[in-house]
Amino acid sequence: MTTLPKKQKVLLLLSASSLLLPALHKTAHAQVLPFTSLKTSSSSLDRWLSDITLTGQIEGGIMANPARPNPGYNYGDFLADHANQVQLNQAEFTLSKAIDSSLNEYQIGFTLEGLYGSDARYYHVLGISDQEWKARYQLIPAQAHVDVHLPWLTKGELDMQVGILQAPMGVEGLDPTSRAFYTLAYTSEYSVPFEHIGAMFNWHVTPMVDVTFGIDTGNQTSFGSSDNNHMPAAYFGFNLNNLAHGKLRIVELSRVGPENSWRSVGHYEADHAQRFWNDINATYDINDKLSVTAEFNYLHDEGVRGIGARGQFAGADAESFVSFLSYKINKEFTFNYRGEIYRDNNNMMVATFRGNNSYMEALAGTGGETVAGPSGHGTTYGDLSLNVVYHPDLGHHVRVFQLRPEIRFDRSLNGTTPFNGGRNNGMFTFGGDAVIGF
């Protein structure tokens, strides 16, 4: 019997999932609203269409750097990489139909999100949108997936998403309203993936325990020549919910699979050298106003090679710890703190990409010009960020409004000089962003 390559297995899995969806859709209507007449069928369709929503959101910001680095980049900052320049980070629209995991019935929904702005440069998928734009402001399909609720396995049942997915690992995401700060931690930029094409499953085993697993083509890759290697990657992890009388939640997620380009390391190495991603975070609500979050991340890549302080090395490692604190001053103001220690053991993870397409070129292995960073031995980065968020309820169809002035201190804690064009071991930036959504 012929054994299919793993990449073809992924294709078959996704194809089979997509073929099942019409059947699941029909089964859902058969169970909830039997098709006894054309009138009933029309009523079912109307009900399914009734809760489809369209939302929009705009975000722009700036992080000023009084050191005026040459070249003009804030080193280690993706979303506010251009120092002293205002940017339109995101103008996005989302069309979606949510599923309700609490209902014991088959359901089908979807999410379609288009995003235009400077953030798009870092969230492309190879072969989907990475070759279409050269300017700083670019367009991406940030999400395009079918969502299915399956009343299987346990009382809590199973949720599935298939398509273009935002990576689930880590604390800080692409949506600015889902995170506390305008800028991202080093962990959120260099030690978690961003986008996938694949399938993700969330199994609600008990009210306290969720199990997450999934398979995809790789971080920000698609199929065929648009993949930087020929092997898939997989997720596995768990959520612990409603601990400590509902005050504590713990999320662990691990991921393994090759992530290096064959153009950089060769076909065999690209297909067999694994990258191991591991992230665990816990959030504890001390009271109605104060909450704290701790995140620990470890990444190891077998395929990255270079020259370090002790000679040639094979493999790269990064370990980090991030702490967050959020205090609700009142209904309109929230104070946030973020502190991070990020160890780049071989100076192979942290980089600032010079050029609008350099990040995706580096991912594809076709180039990727970077701003000069530290060389030789590794660097331990420290990040301290503070802000106060003003988020009044404006009403009148304004879904969200927030102003987030932020100050940030970055420093190399072991003497390297990565900041401000290689002149300094520290960097001070200040600024923030504004978000309005409808």
PDB file of N, CA and C in Angstrom, residues 316-408:
ATOM      1  N   ALA A 316      18.965  26.968  17.957  1.00  0.00           N
ATOM      2  CA  ALA A 316      18.803  28.249  18.638  1.00  0.00           C
ATOM      3  C   ALA A 316      17.763  28.098  19.730  1.00  0.00           C
ATOM      4  N   ASP A 317      17.971  28.837  20.822  1.00  0.00           N
ATOM      5  CA  ASP A 317      17.070  28.771  21.965  1.00  0.00           C
ATOM      6  C   ASP A 317      16.682  30.175  22.402  1.00  0.00           C
ATOM      7  N   ALA A 318      15.473  30.285  22.929  1.00  0.00           N
ATOM      8  CA  ALA A 318      15.032  31.524  23.565  1.00  0.00           C
ATOM      9  C   ALA A 318      14.114  31.159  24.724  1.00  0.00           C
ATOM     10  N   GLU A 319      14.366  31.767  25.878  1.00  0.00           N
ATOM     11  CA  GLU A 319      13.508  31.600  27.048  1.00  0.00           C
ATOM     12  C   GLU A 319      13.042  32.979  27.493  1.00  0.00           C
ATOM     13  N   SER A 320      11.826  33.045  28.003  1.00  0.00           N
ATOM     14  CA  SER A 320      11.333  34.350  28.437  1.00  0.00           C
ATOM     15  C   SER A 320      10.290  34.207  29.532  1.00  0.00           C
ATOM     16  N   PHE A 321      10.170  35.289  30.278  1.00  0.00           N
ATOM     17  CA  PHE A 321       9.121  35.409  31.293  1.00  0.00           C
ATOM     18  C   PHE A 321       8.525  36.808  31.171  1.00  0.00           C
ATOM     19  N   VAL A 322       7.191  36.862  31.104  1.00  0.00           N
ATOM     20  CA  VAL A 322       6.488  38.143  30.987  1.00  0.00           C
ATOM     21  C   VAL A 322       5.461  38.241  32.102  1.00  0.00           C
ATOM     22  N   SER A 323       5.418  39.379  32.763  1.00  0.00           N
ATOM     23  CA  SER A 323       4.408  39.617  33.801  1.00  0.00           C
ATOM     24  C   SER A 323       3.564  40.824  33.415  1.00  0.00           C
ATOM     25  N   PHE A 324       2.280  40.712  33.664  1.00  0.00           N
ATOM     26  CA  PHE A 324       1.328  41.783  33.389  1.00  0.00           C
ATOM     27  C   PHE A 324       0.543  42.092  34.655  1.00  0.00           C
ATOM     28  N   LEU A 325       0.192  43.353  34.808  1.00  0.00           N
ATOM     29  CA  LEU A 325      -0.704  43.777  35.877  1.00  0.00           C
ATOM     30  C   LEU A 325      -1.678  44.790  35.300  1.00  0.00           C
ATOM     31  N   SER A 326      -2.951  44.626  35.622  1.00  0.00           N
ATOM     32  CA  SER A 326      -3.985  45.539  35.149  1.00  0.00           C
ATOM     33  C   SER A 326      -4.839  45.997  36.329  1.00  0.00           C
ATOM     34  N   TYR A 327      -4.983  47.326  36.470  1.00  0.00           N
ATOM     35  CA  TYR A 327      -5.773  47.882  37.572  1.00  0.00           C
ATOM     36  C   TYR A 327      -6.810  48.850  37.018  1.00  0.00           C
ATOM     37  N   LYS A 328      -8.081  48.554  37.251  1.00  0.00           N
ATOM     38  CA  LYS A 328      -9.177  49.408  36.793  1.00  0.00           C
ATOM     39  C   LYS A 328      -9.353  50.566  37.774  1.00  0.00           C
ATOM     40  N   ILE A 329      -8.906  51.740  37.352  1.00  0.00           N
ATOM     41  CA  ILE A 329      -9.012  52.914  38.219  1.00  0.00           C
ATOM     42  C   ILE A 329     -10.470  53.290  38.416  1.00  0.00           C
ATOM     43  N   ASN A 330     -11.212  53.323  37.327  1.00  0.00           N
ATOM     44  CA  ASN A 330     -12.663  53.530  37.350  1.00  0.00           C
ATOM     45  C   ASN A 330     -13.223  52.988  36.037  1.00  0.00           C
ATOM     46  N   LYS A 331     -14.453  53.348  35.708  1.00  0.00           N
ATOM     47  CA  LYS A 331     -15.084  52.809  34.512  1.00  0.00           C
ATOM     48  C   LYS A 331     -14.398  53.248  33.223  1.00  0.00           C
ATOM     49  N   GLU A 332     -13.658  54.342  33.263  1.00  0.00           N
ATOM     50  CA  GLU A 332     -13.091  54.900  32.032  1.00  0.00           C
ATOM     51  C   GLU A 332     -11.575  54.796  31.935  1.00  0.00           C
ATOM     52  N   PHE A 333     -10.888  54.509  33.049  1.00  0.00           N
ATOM     53  CA  PHE A 333      -9.427  54.478  33.035  1.00  0.00           C
ATOM     54  C   PHE A 333      -8.908  53.158  33.619  1.00  0.00           C
ATOM     55  N   THR A 334      -7.901  52.586  32.933  1.00  0.00           N
ATOM     56  CA  THR A 334      -7.236  51.368  33.401  1.00  0.00           C
ATOM     57  C   THR A 334      -5.731  51.559  33.293  1.00  0.00           C
ATOM     58  N   PHE A 335      -5.016  51.209  34.361  1.00  0.00           N
ATOM     59  CA  PHE A 335      -3.556  51.266  34.382  1.00  0.00           C
ATOM     60  C   PHE A 335      -3.008  49.878  34.081  1.00  0.00           C
ATOM     61  N   ASN A 336      -1.978  49.797  33.206  1.00  0.00           N
ATOM     62  CA  ASN A 336      -1.372  48.516  32.850  1.00  0.00           C
ATOM     63  C   ASN A 336       0.147  48.566  33.006  1.00  0.00           C
ATOM     64  N   TYR A 337       0.689  47.462  33.442  1.00  0.00           N
ATOM     65  CA  TYR A 337       2.138  47.265  33.582  1.00  0.00           C
ATOM     66  C   TYR A 337       2.520  45.996  32.836  1.00  0.00           C
ATOM     67  N   ARG A 338       3.682  46.019  32.164  1.00  0.00           N
ATOM     68  CA  ARG A 338       4.250  44.805  31.572  1.00  0.00           C
ATOM     69  C   ARG A 338       5.754  44.795  31.827  1.00  0.00           C
ATOM     70  N   GLY A 339       6.239  43.711  32.364  1.00  0.00           N
ATOM     71  CA  GLY A 339       7.672  43.531  32.562  1.00  0.00           C
ATOM     72  C   GLY A 339       8.110  42.219  31.951  1.00  0.00           C
ATOM     73  N   GLU A 340       9.257  42.226  31.259  1.00  0.00           N
ATOM     74  CA  GLU A 340       9.680  41.032  30.527  1.00  0.00           C
ATOM     75  C   GLU A 340      11.192  40.847  30.619  1.00  0.00           C
ATOM     76  N   ILE A 341      11.592  39.599  30.734  1.00  0.00           N
ATOM     77  CA  ILE A 341      12.976  39.180  30.556  1.00  0.00           C
ATOM     78  C   ILE A 341      12.990  38.175  29.406  1.00  0.00           C
ATOM     79  N   TYR A 342      13.762  38.476  28.358  1.00  0.00           N
ATOM     80  CA  TYR A 342      13.800  37.614  27.174  1.00  0.00           C
ATOM     81  C   TYR A 342      15.257  37.294  26.858  1.00  0.00           C
ATOM     82  N   ARG A 343      15.604  36.032  26.897  1.00  0.00           N
ATOM     83  CA  ARG A 343      16.974  35.583  26.628  1.00  0.00           C
ATOM     84  C   ARG A 343      17.054  34.979  25.230  1.00  0.00           C
ATOM     85  N   ASP A 344      17.785  35.640  24.339  1.00  0.00           N
ATOM     86  CA  ASP A 344      18.085  35.137  23.000  1.00  0.00           C
ATOM     87  C   ASP A 344      19.484  34.534  23.062  1.00  0.00           C
ATOM     88  N   ASN A 345      19.556  33.218  23.237  1.00  0.00           N
ATOM     89  CA  ASN A 345      20.825  32.574  23.582  1.00  0.00           C
ATOM     90  C   ASN A 345      21.899  32.699  22.521  1.00  0.00           C
ATOM     91  N   ASN A 346      21.506  32.807  21.252  1.00  0.00           N
ATOM     92  CA  ASN A 346      22.492  32.830  20.171  1.00  0.00           C
ATOM     93  C   ASN A 346      22.375  34.067  19.286  1.00  0.00           C
ATOM     94  N   ASN A 347      21.587  35.055  19.724  1.00  0.00           N
ATOM     95  CA  ASN A 347      21.317  36.249  18.903  1.00  0.00           C
ATOM     96  C   ASN A 347      20.771  35.878  17.520  1.00  0.00           C
ATOM     97  N   MET A 348      19.953  34.817  17.484  1.00  0.00           N
ATOM     98  CA  MET A 348      19.379  34.361  16.229  1.00  0.00           C
ATOM     99  C   MET A 348      17.882  34.600  16.133  1.00  0.00           C
ATOM    100  N   MET A 349      17.251  35.086  17.204  1.00  0.00           N
ATOM    101  CA  MET A 349      15.796  35.233  17.197  1.00  0.00           C
ATOM    102  C   MET A 349      15.364  36.685  17.029  1.00  0.00           C
ATOM    103  N   VAL A 350      15.917  37.591  17.803  1.00  0.00           N
ATOM    104  CA  VAL A 350      15.485  38.994  17.792  1.00  0.00           C
ATOM    105  C   VAL A 350      16.120  39.713  16.606  1.00  0.00           C
ATOM    106  N   ALA A 351      15.298  40.372  15.812  1.00  0.00           N
ATOM    107  CA  ALA A 351      15.780  41.115  14.652  1.00  0.00           C
ATOM    108  C   ALA A 351      14.770  42.194  14.305  1.00  0.00           C
ATOM    109  N   THR A 352      15.242  43.267  13.715  1.00  0.00           N
ATOM    110  CA  THR A 352      14.379  44.299  13.161  1.00  0.00           C
ATOM    111  C   THR A 352      14.548  44.291  11.649  1.00  0.00           C
ATOM    112  N   PHE A 353      13.436  44.187  10.936  1.00  0.00           N
ATOM    113  CA  PHE A 353      13.478  43.988   9.492  1.00  0.00           C
ATOM    114  C   PHE A 353      13.384  45.328   8.774  1.00  0.00           C
ATOM    115  N   ARG A 354      14.364  45.559   7.910  1.00  0.00           N
ATOM    116  CA  ARG A 354      14.497  46.835   7.211  1.00  0.00           C
ATOM    117  C   ARG A 354      13.881  46.694   5.818  1.00  0.00           C
ATOM    118  N   GLY A 355      12.732  47.267   5.641  1.00  0.00           N
ATOM    119  CA  GLY A 355      12.026  47.134   4.379  1.00  0.00           C
ATOM    120  C   GLY A 355      10.632  46.583   4.606  1.00  0.00           C
ATOM    121  N   ASN A 356       9.718  46.978   3.759  1.00  0.00           N
ATOM    122  CA  ASN A 356       8.320  46.626   3.954  1.00  0.00           C
ATOM    123  C   ASN A 356       8.038  45.137   3.751  1.00  0.00           C
ATOM    124  N   ASN A 357       8.874  44.452   2.990  1.00  0.00           N
ATOM    125  CA  ASN A 357       8.638  43.046   2.706  1.00  0.00           C
ATOM    126  C   ASN A 357       9.720  42.131   3.280  1.00  0.00           C
ATOM    127  N   SER A 358      10.634  42.706   4.067  1.00  0.00           N
ATOM    128  CA  SER A 358      11.789  41.933   4.533  1.00  0.00           C
ATOM    129  C   SER A 358      11.404  40.792   5.467  1.00  0.00           C
ATOM    130  N   TYR A 359      10.404  40.998   6.310  1.00  0.00           N
ATOM    131  CA  TYR A 359      10.017  39.947   7.252  1.00  0.00           C
ATOM    132  C   TYR A 359       9.543  38.707   6.510  1.00  0.00           C
ATOM    133  N   MET A 360       8.657  38.883   5.530  1.00  0.00           N
ATOM    134  CA  MET A 360       8.135  37.739   4.796  1.00  0.00           C
ATOM    135  C   MET A 360       9.201  37.133   3.888  1.00  0.00           C
ATOM    136  N   GLU A 361      10.116  37.950   3.364  1.00  0.00           N
ATOM    137  CA  GLU A 361      11.220  37.408   2.561  1.00  0.00           C
ATOM    138  C   GLU A 361      12.118  36.516   3.413  1.00  0.00           C
ATOM    139  N   ALA A 362      12.356  36.923   4.647  1.00  0.00           N
ATOM    140  CA  ALA A 362      13.161  36.092   5.549  1.00  0.00           C
ATOM    141  C   ALA A 362      12.449  34.777   5.843  1.00  0.00           C
ATOM    142  N   LEU A 363      11.136  34.826   6.003  1.00  0.00           N
ATOM    143  CA  LEU A 363      10.366  33.611   6.258  1.00  0.00           C
ATOM    144  C   LEU A 363      10.431  32.660   5.070  1.00  0.00           C
ATOM    145  N   ALA A 364      10.367  33.226   3.865  1.00  0.00           N
ATOM    146  CA  ALA A 364      10.411  32.409   2.651  1.00  0.00           C
ATOM    147  C   ALA A 364      11.818  31.945   2.313  1.00  0.00           C
ATOM    148  N   GLY A 365      12.836  32.616   2.892  1.00  0.00           N
ATOM    149  CA  GLY A 365      14.219  32.285   2.572  1.00  0.00           C
ATOM    150  C   GLY A 365      14.714  32.937   1.307  1.00  0.00           C
ATOM    151  N   THR A 366      14.052  33.999   0.883  1.00  0.00           N
ATOM    152  CA  THR A 366      14.436  34.683  -0.362  1.00  0.00           C
ATOM    153  C   THR A 366      15.165  35.995  -0.118  1.00  0.00           C
ATOM    154  N   GLY A 367      15.477  36.311   1.115  1.00  0.00           N
ATOM    155  CA  GLY A 367      16.153  37.575   1.427  1.00  0.00           C
ATOM    156  C   GLY A 367      15.810  37.993   2.846  1.00  0.00           C
ATOM    157  N   GLY A 368      15.465  39.261   2.997  1.00  0.00           N
ATOM    158  CA  GLY A 368      15.070  39.756   4.300  1.00  0.00           C
ATOM    159  C   GLY A 368      16.139  40.608   4.945  1.00  0.00           C
ATOM    160  N   GLU A 369      16.281  41.853   4.480  1.00  0.00           N
ATOM    161  CA  GLU A 369      17.294  42.751   5.031  1.00  0.00           C
ATOM    162  C   GLU A 369      16.913  43.170   6.447  1.00  0.00           C
ATOM    163  N   THR A 370      17.882  43.124   7.353  1.00  0.00           N
ATOM    164  CA  THR A 370      17.635  43.482   8.742  1.00  0.00           C
ATOM    165  C   THR A 370      18.535  44.635   9.169  1.00  0.00           C
ATOM    166  N   VAL A 371      18.081  45.354  10.203  1.00  0.00           N
ATOM    167  CA  VAL A 371      18.919  46.355  10.852  1.00  0.00           C
ATOM    168  C   VAL A 371      19.953  45.618  11.694  1.00  0.00           C
ATOM    169  N   ALA A 372      21.189  46.078  11.680  1.00  0.00           N
ATOM    170  CA  ALA A 372      22.259  45.403  12.414  1.00  0.00           C
ATOM    171  C   ALA A 372      21.914  45.285  13.895  1.00  0.00           C
ATOM    172  N   GLY A 373      22.060  44.083  14.427  1.00  0.00           N
ATOM    173  CA  GLY A 373      21.801  43.823  15.832  1.00  0.00           C
ATOM    174  C   GLY A 373      23.056  43.328  16.520  1.00  0.00           C
ATOM    175  N   PRO A 374      22.929  42.811  17.736  1.00  0.00           N
ATOM    176  CA  PRO A 374      24.102  42.326  18.456  1.00  0.00           C
ATOM    177  C   PRO A 374      24.674  41.075  17.796  1.00  0.00           C
ATOM    178  N   SER A 375      25.965  40.883  17.930  1.00  0.00           N
ATOM    179  CA  SER A 375      26.628  39.715  17.358  1.00  0.00           C
ATOM    180  C   SER A 375      27.332  38.947  18.465  1.00  0.00           C
ATOM    181  N   GLY A 376      27.854  37.776  18.101  1.00  0.00           N
ATOM    182  CA  GLY A 376      28.617  36.988  19.071  1.00  0.00           C
ATOM    183  C   GLY A 376      27.710  36.282  20.051  1.00  0.00           C
ATOM    184  N   HIS A 377      27.985  36.457  21.337  1.00  0.00           N
ATOM    185  CA  HIS A 377      27.233  35.756  22.376  1.00  0.00           C
ATOM    186  C   HIS A 377      25.805  36.274  22.438  1.00  0.00           C
ATOM    187  N   GLY A 378      24.959  35.597  23.165  1.00  0.00           N
ATOM    188  CA  GLY A 378      23.542  35.938  23.243  1.00  0.00           C
ATOM    189  C   GLY A 378      23.275  37.226  23.993  1.00  0.00           C
ATOM    190  N   THR A 379      22.015  37.639  23.919  1.00  0.00           N
ATOM    191  CA  THR A 379      21.585  38.876  24.585  1.00  0.00           C
ATOM    192  C   THR A 379      20.376  38.590  25.461  1.00  0.00           C
ATOM    193  N   THR A 380      20.387  39.164  26.648  1.00  0.00           N
ATOM    194  CA  THR A 380      19.236  39.123  27.541  1.00  0.00           C
ATOM    195  C   THR A 380      18.555  40.481  27.490  1.00  0.00           C
ATOM    196  N   TYR A 381      17.337  40.509  26.986  1.00  0.00           N
ATOM    197  CA  TYR A 381      16.585  41.754  26.829  1.00  0.00           C
ATOM    198  C   TYR A 381      15.643  41.960  28.008  1.00  0.00           C
ATOM    199  N   GLY A 382      15.530  43.200  28.433  1.00  0.00           N
ATOM    200  CA  GLY A 382      14.539  43.579  29.420  1.00  0.00           C
ATOM    201  C   GLY A 382      13.590  44.600  28.825  1.00  0.00           C
ATOM    202  N   ASP A 383      12.323  44.477  29.132  1.00  0.00           N
ATOM    203  CA  ASP A 383      11.301  45.399  28.630  1.00  0.00           C
ATOM    204  C   ASP A 383      10.391  45.776  29.783  1.00  0.00           C
ATOM    205  N   LEU A 384      10.250  47.082  30.044  1.00  0.00           N
ATOM    206  CA  LEU A 384       9.298  47.595  31.022  1.00  0.00           C
ATOM    207  C   LEU A 384       8.380  48.572  30.306  1.00  0.00           C
ATOM    208  N   SER A 385       7.077  48.288  30.300  1.00  0.00           N
ATOM    209  CA  SER A 385       6.103  49.123  29.611  1.00  0.00           C
ATOM    210  C   SER A 385       4.986  49.508  30.573  1.00  0.00           C
ATOM    211  N   LEU A 386       4.564  50.775  30.498  1.00  0.00           N
ATOM    212  CA  LEU A 386       3.494  51.302  31.342  1.00  0.00           C
ATOM    213  C   LEU A 386       2.533  52.091  30.469  1.00  0.00           C
ATOM    214  N   ASN A 387       1.235  51.981  30.769  1.00  0.00           N
ATOM    215  CA  ASN A 387       0.267  52.848  30.101  1.00  0.00           C
ATOM    216  C   ASN A 387      -0.957  53.070  30.976  1.00  0.00           C
ATOM    217  N   VAL A 388      -1.754  54.045  30.562  1.00  0.00           N
ATOM    218  CA  VAL A 388      -3.079  54.280  31.133  1.00  0.00           C
ATOM    219  C   VAL A 388      -4.045  54.337  29.963  1.00  0.00           C
ATOM    220  N   VAL A 389      -5.043  53.469  29.974  1.00  0.00           N
ATOM    221  CA  VAL A 389      -5.993  53.372  28.871  1.00  0.00           C
ATOM    222  C   VAL A 389      -7.250  54.159  29.217  1.00  0.00           C
ATOM    223  N   TYR A 390      -7.624  55.063  28.321  1.00  0.00           N
ATOM    224  CA  TYR A 390      -8.880  55.803  28.446  1.00  0.00           C
ATOM    225  C   TYR A 390      -9.890  55.160  27.509  1.00  0.00           C
ATOM    226  N   HIS A 391     -10.945  54.574  28.067  1.00  0.00           N
ATOM    227  CA  HIS A 391     -11.901  53.798  27.260  1.00  0.00           C
ATOM    228  C   HIS A 391     -13.342  54.149  27.660  1.00  0.00           C
ATOM    229  N   PRO A 392     -13.809  55.325  27.327  1.00  0.00           N
ATOM    230  CA  PRO A 392     -15.180  55.706  27.666  1.00  0.00           C
ATOM    231  C   PRO A 392     -16.191  54.969  26.800  1.00  0.00           C
ATOM    232  N   ASP A 393     -17.407  54.862  27.292  1.00  0.00           N
ATOM    233  CA  ASP A 393     -18.511  54.293  26.520  1.00  0.00           C
ATOM    234  C   ASP A 393     -19.200  55.439  25.790  1.00  0.00           C
ATOM    235  N   LEU A 394     -18.920  55.572  24.488  1.00  0.00           N
ATOM    236  CA  LEU A 394     -19.442  56.687  23.717  1.00  0.00           C
ATOM    237  C   LEU A 394     -20.845  56.433  23.192  1.00  0.00           C
ATOM    238  N   GLY A 395     -21.255  55.170  23.111  1.00  0.00           N
ATOM    239  CA  GLY A 395     -22.579  54.868  22.586  1.00  0.00           C
ATOM    240  C   GLY A 395     -22.710  55.279  21.136  1.00  0.00           C
ATOM    241  N   HIS A 396     -23.928  55.487  20.681  1.00  0.00           N
ATOM    242  CA  HIS A 396     -24.198  55.950  19.315  1.00  0.00           C
ATOM    243  C   HIS A 396     -23.461  55.091  18.288  1.00  0.00           C
ATOM    244  N   HIS A 397     -23.585  53.771  18.441  1.00  0.00           N
ATOM    245  CA  HIS A 397     -23.020  52.802  17.507  1.00  0.00           C
ATOM    246  C   HIS A 397     -21.488  52.730  17.540  1.00  0.00           C
ATOM    247  N   VAL A 398     -20.845  53.377  18.499  1.00  0.00           N
ATOM    248  CA  VAL A 398     -19.397  53.231  18.675  1.00  0.00           C
ATOM    249  C   VAL A 398     -19.164  52.033  19.596  1.00  0.00           C
ATOM    250  N   ARG A 399     -18.682  50.948  19.019  1.00  0.00           N
ATOM    251  CA  ARG A 399     -18.506  49.705  19.770  1.00  0.00           C
ATOM    252  C   ARG A 399     -17.372  49.798  20.774  1.00  0.00           C
ATOM    253  N   VAL A 400     -16.281  50.447  20.381  1.00  0.00           N
ATOM    254  CA  VAL A 400     -15.131  50.579  21.263  1.00  0.00           C
ATOM    255  C   VAL A 400     -14.388  51.858  20.916  1.00  0.00           C
ATOM    256  N   PHE A 401     -13.882  52.509  21.940  1.00  0.00           N
ATOM    257  CA  PHE A 401     -13.000  53.667  21.751  1.00  0.00           C
ATOM    258  C   PHE A 401     -11.976  53.641  22.862  1.00  0.00           C
ATOM    259  N   GLN A 402     -10.697  53.786  22.497  1.00  0.00           N
ATOM    260  CA  GLN A 402      -9.669  53.819  23.532  1.00  0.00           C
ATOM    261  C   GLN A 402      -8.458  54.617  23.072  1.00  0.00           C
ATOM    262  N   LEU A 403      -7.892  55.347  24.029  1.00  0.00           N
ATOM    263  CA  LEU A 403      -6.628  56.049  23.862  1.00  0.00           C
ATOM    264  C   LEU A 403      -5.634  55.417  24.827  1.00  0.00           C
ATOM    265  N   ARG A 404      -4.420  55.067  24.322  1.00  0.00           N
ATOM    266  CA  ARG A 404      -3.459  54.345  25.156  1.00  0.00           C
ATOM    267  C   ARG A 404      -2.085  55.008  25.103  1.00  0.00           C
ATOM    268  N   PRO A 405      -1.871  56.067  25.866  1.00  0.00           N
ATOM    269  CA  PRO A 405      -0.512  56.613  25.964  1.00  0.00           C
ATOM    270  C   PRO A 405       0.410  55.626  26.673  1.00  0.00           C
ATOM    271  N   GLU A 406       1.608  55.422  26.120  1.00  0.00           N
ATOM    272  CA  GLU A 406       2.506  54.381  26.604  1.00  0.00           C
ATOM    273  C   GLU A 406       3.932  54.890  26.691  1.00  0.00           C
ATOM    274  N   ILE A 407       4.635  54.465  27.727  1.00  0.00           N
ATOM    275  CA  ILE A 407       6.080  54.649  27.800  1.00  0.00           C
ATOM    276  C   ILE A 407       6.721  53.277  27.923  1.00  0.00           C
ATOM    277  N   ARG A 408       7.914  53.146  27.320  1.00  0.00           N
ATOM    278  CA  ARG A 408       8.569  51.836  27.279  1.00  0.00           C
ATOM    279  C   ARG A 408      10.072  52.010  27.441  1.00  0.00           C
TER     280      ARG A 408
END
